[in-house]
PDB file of C-alpha atoms in Angstrom:
ATOM      1  CA  MET A   1       2.482   1.874   6.540  1.00  0.00           C
ATOM      2  CA  LEU A   2       2.021  -1.780   7.441  1.00  0.00           C
ATOM      3  CA  TRP A   3      -0.895  -2.377   9.744  1.00  0.00           C
ATOM      4  CA  PRO A   4      -1.841  -5.429  11.823  1.00  0.00           C
ATOM      5  CA  SER A   5      -5.267  -6.932  12.273  1.00  0.00           C
ATOM      6  CA  ALA A   6      -7.206  -5.873  15.353  1.00  0.00           C
ATOM      7  CA  ARG A   7      -6.029  -8.838  17.405  1.00  0.00           C
ATOM      8  CA  ASN A   8      -2.334  -8.245  16.601  1.00  0.00           C
ATOM      9  CA  ARG A   9      -2.094  -4.480  17.227  1.00  0.00           C
ATOM     10  CA  SER A  10       0.256  -4.991  20.148  1.00  0.00           C
ATOM     11  CA  ARG A  11       2.913  -6.202  17.691  1.00  0.00           C
ATOM     12  CA  ILE A  12       3.324  -2.861  15.874  1.00  0.00           C
ATOM     13  CA  LYS A  13       6.804  -1.623  15.097  1.00  0.00           C
ATOM     14  CA  PHE A  14       7.426   1.957  13.949  1.00  0.00           C
ATOM     15  CA  THR A  15      10.255   2.496  11.513  1.00  0.00           C
ATOM     16  CA  ASP A  16      11.435   5.668   9.829  1.00  0.00           C
ATOM     17  CA  ILE A  17      13.139   4.978   6.506  1.00  0.00           C
ATOM     18  CA  GLY A  18      14.540   8.251   5.215  1.00  0.00           C
ATOM     19  CA  ARG A  19      11.602  10.651   5.152  1.00  0.00           C
ATOM     20  CA  LYS A  20       9.039   7.841   4.807  1.00  0.00           C
ATOM     21  CA  LYS A  21       7.349   6.492   7.912  1.00  0.00           C
ATOM     22  CA  PHE A  22       6.126   2.905   8.161  1.00  0.00           C
ATOM     23  CA  TYR A  23       4.251   0.908  10.734  1.00  0.00           C
ATOM     24  CA  SER A  24       4.781  -2.802  10.522  1.00  0.00           C
ATOM     25  CA  ALA A  25       3.274  -5.924  11.931  1.00  0.00           C
ATOM     26  CA  LYS A  26       2.174  -9.335  10.746  1.00  0.00           C
ATOM     27  CA  THR A  27      -1.531  -9.418   9.964  1.00  0.00           C
ATOM     28  CA  SER A  28      -4.214 -12.043   9.728  1.00  0.00           C
ATOM     29  CA  SER A  29      -6.577 -11.856   7.421  1.00  0.00           C
ATOM     30  CA  ALA A  30      -7.703  -7.824  -5.675  1.00  0.00           C
ATOM     31  CA  SER A  31      -9.117  -7.623  -8.231  1.00  0.00           C
ATOM     32  CA  SER A  32      -7.613  -6.822 -11.604  1.00  0.00           C
ATOM     33  CA  THR A  33      -8.781  -3.759 -13.464  1.00  0.00           C
ATOM     34  CA  PRO A  34      -8.647  -3.492 -17.253  1.00  0.00           C
ATOM     35  CA  GLN A  35      -6.293  -0.610 -17.990  1.00  0.00           C
ATOM     36  CA  SER A  36      -4.375   0.939 -20.845  1.00  0.00           C
ATOM     37  CA  HIS A  37      -1.240   1.429 -18.753  1.00  0.00           C
ATOM     38  CA  THR A  38       1.020  -0.893 -16.778  1.00  0.00           C
ATOM     39  CA  SER A  39       3.774   1.401 -15.526  1.00  0.00           C
ATOM     40  CA  LEU A  40       4.391   5.045 -14.702  1.00  0.00           C
ATOM     41  CA  PRO A  41       5.723   5.878 -18.202  1.00  0.00           C
ATOM     42  CA  THR A  42       2.748   4.211 -19.917  1.00  0.00           C
ATOM     43  CA  PHE A  43       0.326   5.914 -17.510  1.00  0.00           C
ATOM     44  CA  LEU A  44       1.867   9.321 -18.261  1.00  0.00           C
ATOM     45  CA  ALA A  45       1.519   8.656 -21.994  1.00  0.00           C
ATOM     46  CA  TYR A  46      -2.092   7.556 -21.474  1.00  0.00           C
ATOM     47  CA  ALA A  47      -2.838  10.652 -19.348  1.00  0.00           C
ATOM     48  CA  ARG A  48      -1.440  12.938 -22.070  1.00  0.00           C
ATOM     49  CA  SER A  49      -3.407  11.211 -24.830  1.00  0.00           C
ATOM     50  CA  ALA A  50      -6.622  11.267 -22.737  1.00  0.00           C
ATOM     51  CA  SER A  51      -6.034  14.918 -21.711  1.00  0.00           C
ATOM     52  CA  LEU A  52      -6.264  13.858 -18.063  1.00  0.00           C
ATOM     53  CA  SER A  53      -5.609  16.816 -15.806  1.00  0.00           C
ATOM     54  CA  PRO A  54      -2.592  16.361 -13.490  1.00  0.00           C
ATOM     55  CA  LYS A  55      -4.736  17.971 -10.774  1.00  0.00           C
ATOM     56  CA  SER A  56      -7.505  15.374 -11.025  1.00  0.00           C
ATOM     57  CA  ALA A  57      -7.957  12.743  -8.304  1.00  0.00           C
ATOM     58  CA  VAL A  58      -7.571   9.939 -10.856  1.00  0.00           C
ATOM     59  CA  TYR A  59      -4.252  11.299 -12.131  1.00  0.00           C
ATOM     60  CA  THR A  60      -2.884  12.002  -8.640  1.00  0.00           C
ATOM     61  CA  GLY A  61      -3.977   8.644  -7.236  1.00  0.00           C
ATOM     62  CA  THR A  62      -2.755   6.562 -10.169  1.00  0.00           C
ATOM     63  CA  TYR A  63       0.557   8.424 -10.308  1.00  0.00           C
ATOM     64  CA  TYR A  64       1.073   7.812  -6.589  1.00  0.00           C
ATOM     65  CA  GLU A  65       0.212   4.112  -6.933  1.00  0.00           C
ATOM     66  CA  TYR A  66       2.910   3.687  -9.595  1.00  0.00           C
ATOM     67  CA  LEU A  67       5.359   5.704  -7.494  1.00  0.00           C
ATOM     68  CA  CYS A  68       4.695   3.399  -4.513  1.00  0.00           C
ATOM     69  CA  LEU A  69       5.062   0.320  -6.722  1.00  0.00           C
ATOM     70  CA  SER A  70       8.450   1.537  -7.949  1.00  0.00           C
ATOM     71  CA  THR A  71       9.685   2.530  -4.484  1.00  0.00           C
ATOM     72  CA  LEU A  72       8.559  -0.682  -2.789  1.00  0.00           C
ATOM     73  CA  SER A  73      10.102  -2.792  -5.567  1.00  0.00           C
ATOM     74  CA  ARG A  74      13.516  -1.511  -4.482  1.00  0.00           C
ATOM     75  CA  LEU A  75      12.753  -2.788  -0.952  1.00  0.00           C
ATOM     76  CA  GLY A  76      12.111  -6.399  -1.994  1.00  0.00           C
ATOM     77  CA  PHE A  77       8.436  -6.189  -2.991  1.00  0.00           C
ATOM     78  CA  SER A  78       7.174  -7.873  -6.161  1.00  0.00           C
ATOM     79  CA  LEU A  79       3.885  -6.130  -6.952  1.00  0.00           C
ATOM     80  CA  SER A  80       1.116  -5.645  -9.477  1.00  0.00           C
ATOM     81  CA  ARG A  81      -1.203  -2.649  -9.639  1.00  0.00           C
ATOM     82  CA  THR A  82      -4.894  -3.423  -9.197  1.00  0.00           C
ATOM     83  CA  GLY A  83      -6.039   0.131  -8.452  1.00  0.00           C
ATOM     84  CA  GLY A  84      -9.218   1.500  -9.913  1.00  0.00           C
ATOM     85  CA  ARG A  85     -12.841   2.118  -8.942  1.00  0.00           C
ATOM     86  CA  SER A  86     -13.590  -1.502  -8.070  1.00  0.00           C
ATOM     87  CA  ASP A  87     -10.273  -2.410  -6.430  1.00  0.00           C
ATOM     88  CA  GLN A  88     -11.967  -3.133  -3.061  1.00  0.00           C
ATOM     89  CA  GLY A  89      -9.352  -1.006  -1.295  1.00  0.00           C
ATOM     90  CA  ILE A  90      -6.406  -2.899  -2.737  1.00  0.00           C
ATOM     91  CA  ASP A  91      -4.219  -0.768  -5.016  1.00  0.00           C
ATOM     92  CA  LEU A  92      -1.176  -3.040  -5.213  1.00  0.00           C
ATOM     93  CA  ILE A  93      -0.898  -6.756  -4.550  1.00  0.00           C
ATOM     94  CA  GLY A  94       2.052  -9.117  -4.443  1.00  0.00           C
ATOM     95  CA  THR A  95       4.787 -10.451  -2.217  1.00  0.00           C
ATOM     96  CA  TRP A  96       7.582  -9.156  -0.021  1.00  0.00           C
ATOM     97  CA  SER A  97      10.865 -11.039   0.241  1.00  0.00           C
ATOM     98  CA  LEU A  98      12.563  -9.994   3.446  1.00  0.00           C
ATOM     99  CA  PRO A  99      16.354 -10.326   3.420  1.00  0.00           C
ATOM    100  CA  SER A 100      16.385 -11.374   7.094  1.00  0.00           C
ATOM    101  CA  ILE A 101      14.137 -14.397   6.466  1.00  0.00           C
ATOM    102  CA  PRO A 102      15.833 -17.608   5.255  1.00  0.00           C
ATOM    103  CA  LEU A 103      15.538 -18.318   1.529  1.00  0.00           C
ATOM    104  CA  HIS A 104      13.467 -21.460   2.113  1.00  0.00           C
ATOM    105  CA  HIS A 105      10.700 -19.380   3.716  1.00  0.00           C
ATOM    106  CA  PRO A 106       8.113 -18.139   1.190  1.00  0.00           C
ATOM    107  CA  PRO A 107       7.781 -14.361   0.755  1.00  0.00           C
ATOM    108  CA  LEU A 108       5.022 -12.580   2.679  1.00  0.00           C
ATOM    109  CA  LYS A 109       1.874 -11.887   0.695  1.00  0.00           C
ATOM    110  CA  CYS A 110       0.913  -8.186   0.682  1.00  0.00           C
ATOM    111  CA  LEU A 111      -2.202  -6.125   0.110  1.00  0.00           C
ATOM    112  CA  ILE A 112      -1.282  -2.476  -0.356  1.00  0.00           C
ATOM    113  CA  GLN A 113      -3.422   0.626  -0.207  1.00  0.00           C
ATOM    114  CA  CYS A 114      -1.965   3.917  -1.484  1.00  0.00           C
ATOM    115  CA  LYS A 115      -3.182   7.294  -0.211  1.00  0.00           C
ATOM    116  CA  ALA A 116      -2.009  10.453  -1.967  1.00  0.00           C
ATOM    117  CA  SER A 117      -4.171  12.566   0.337  1.00  0.00           C
ATOM    118  CA  LYS A 118      -3.053  16.002   1.501  1.00  0.00           C
ATOM    119  CA  SER A 119      -4.389  15.304   4.995  1.00  0.00           C
ATOM    120  CA  LYS A 120      -2.945  13.137   7.761  1.00  0.00           C
ATOM    121  CA  ILE A 121      -3.815   9.450   7.959  1.00  0.00           C
ATOM    122  CA  THR A 122      -6.721   8.983  10.356  1.00  0.00           C
ATOM    123  CA  PRO A 123      -8.183   5.840  11.961  1.00  0.00           C
ATOM    124  CA  ASP A 124     -10.875   5.549   9.274  1.00  0.00           C
ATOM    125  CA  VAL A 125      -8.163   5.080   6.619  1.00  0.00           C
ATOM    126  CA  VAL A 126      -6.628   2.284   8.682  1.00  0.00           C
ATOM    127  CA  ARG A 127     -10.063   0.662   9.125  1.00  0.00           C
ATOM    128  CA  GLU A 128     -10.514   0.872   5.352  1.00  0.00           C
ATOM    129  CA  LEU A 129      -7.261  -1.065   4.897  1.00  0.00           C
ATOM    130  CA  GLU A 130      -8.391  -3.661   7.416  1.00  0.00           C
ATOM    131  CA  GLY A 131     -11.689  -3.969   5.537  1.00  0.00           C
ATOM    132  CA  SER A 132      -9.873  -4.623   2.269  1.00  0.00           C
ATOM    133  CA  PHE A 133      -8.876  -8.049   3.592  1.00  0.00           C
ATOM    134  CA  ALA A 134     -12.506  -9.140   3.167  1.00  0.00           C
ATOM    135  CA  GLY A 135     -12.253  -8.510  -0.588  1.00  0.00           C
ATOM    136  CA  ALA A 136      -8.819 -10.093  -0.983  1.00  0.00           C
ATOM    137  CA  PRO A 137      -8.483 -12.647  -3.768  1.00  0.00           C
ATOM    138  CA  ALA A 138      -7.976 -16.346  -3.088  1.00  0.00           C
ATOM    139  CA  GLY A 139      -4.479 -17.010  -1.810  1.00  0.00           C
ATOM    140  CA  PHE A 140      -4.248 -13.621  -0.085  1.00  0.00           C
ATOM    141  CA  THR A 141      -5.986 -14.471   3.167  1.00  0.00           C
ATOM    142  CA  GLY A 142      -4.740 -15.949   6.428  1.00  0.00           C
ATOM    143  CA  GLU A 143      -1.835 -15.466   8.793  1.00  0.00           C
ATOM    144  CA  GLU A 144       0.914 -14.839   6.232  1.00  0.00           C
ATOM    145  CA  VAL A 145      -0.669 -11.741   4.645  1.00  0.00           C
ATOM    146  CA  VAL A 146       0.500  -8.211   5.460  1.00  0.00           C
ATOM    147  CA  GLY A 147      -1.522  -5.050   4.946  1.00  0.00           C
ATOM    148  CA  VAL A 148       0.504  -2.046   3.813  1.00  0.00           C
ATOM    149  CA  LEU A 149      -0.650   1.554   3.794  1.00  0.00           C
ATOM    150  CA  CYS A 150       1.523   3.911   1.736  1.00  0.00           C
ATOM    151  CA  ALA A 151       0.770   7.566   2.349  1.00  0.00           C
ATOM    152  CA  LYS A 152       2.275  10.934   1.489  1.00  0.00           C
ATOM    153  CA  ARG A 153       1.407  12.292   4.908  1.00  0.00           C
ATOM    154  CA  GLU A 154       2.102  11.081   8.421  1.00  0.00           C
ATOM    155  CA  ALA A 155      -0.466   9.356  10.608  1.00  0.00           C
ATOM    156  CA  THR A 156      -2.293  11.216  13.343  1.00  0.00           C
ATOM    157  CA  LYS A 157      -1.089  10.743  16.909  1.00  0.00           C
ATOM    158  CA  GLY A 158      -4.141   8.577  17.597  1.00  0.00           C
ATOM    159  CA  VAL A 159      -3.207   6.166  14.811  1.00  0.00           C
ATOM    160  CA  ARG A 160       0.457   6.045  15.836  1.00  0.00           C
ATOM    161  CA  GLU A 161      -0.368   5.277  19.446  1.00  0.00           C
ATOM    162  CA  ALA A 162      -3.222   2.803  18.790  1.00  0.00           C
TER     163      ALA A 162
END
């Protein structure tokens, strides 16, 4: 889900790509976490060696972050995982090269939050994404930065119609 800043909410576009739903709009306005894994295969190996339960929140969240990274990479995103306890709401960070934008235009910078929750996306989750812009690293602020919310579940009607 891509979400605009409060002043740009009127520019929201809803798109359904396969079974995944996205909201998109240009927004205005990470930190790196030391980790022993850098991809889904290395995370799975780490989880096995650390006896991390597949039902734990850490396992589920990290697995979903890597799944989102892989899926979005096929759509023109170039991302790094920053997820962890002190990620300031930013799980993935990077750029998005849109095929419809001329090659001389730089890719859009992206801050991505991943939610593997079993419940629908509510307004507080969207506000959390908006708040993550305050903790964005240098170079990831301003008009050319897009906030993306990737979620397993759909958004509530209130979020979709906001």
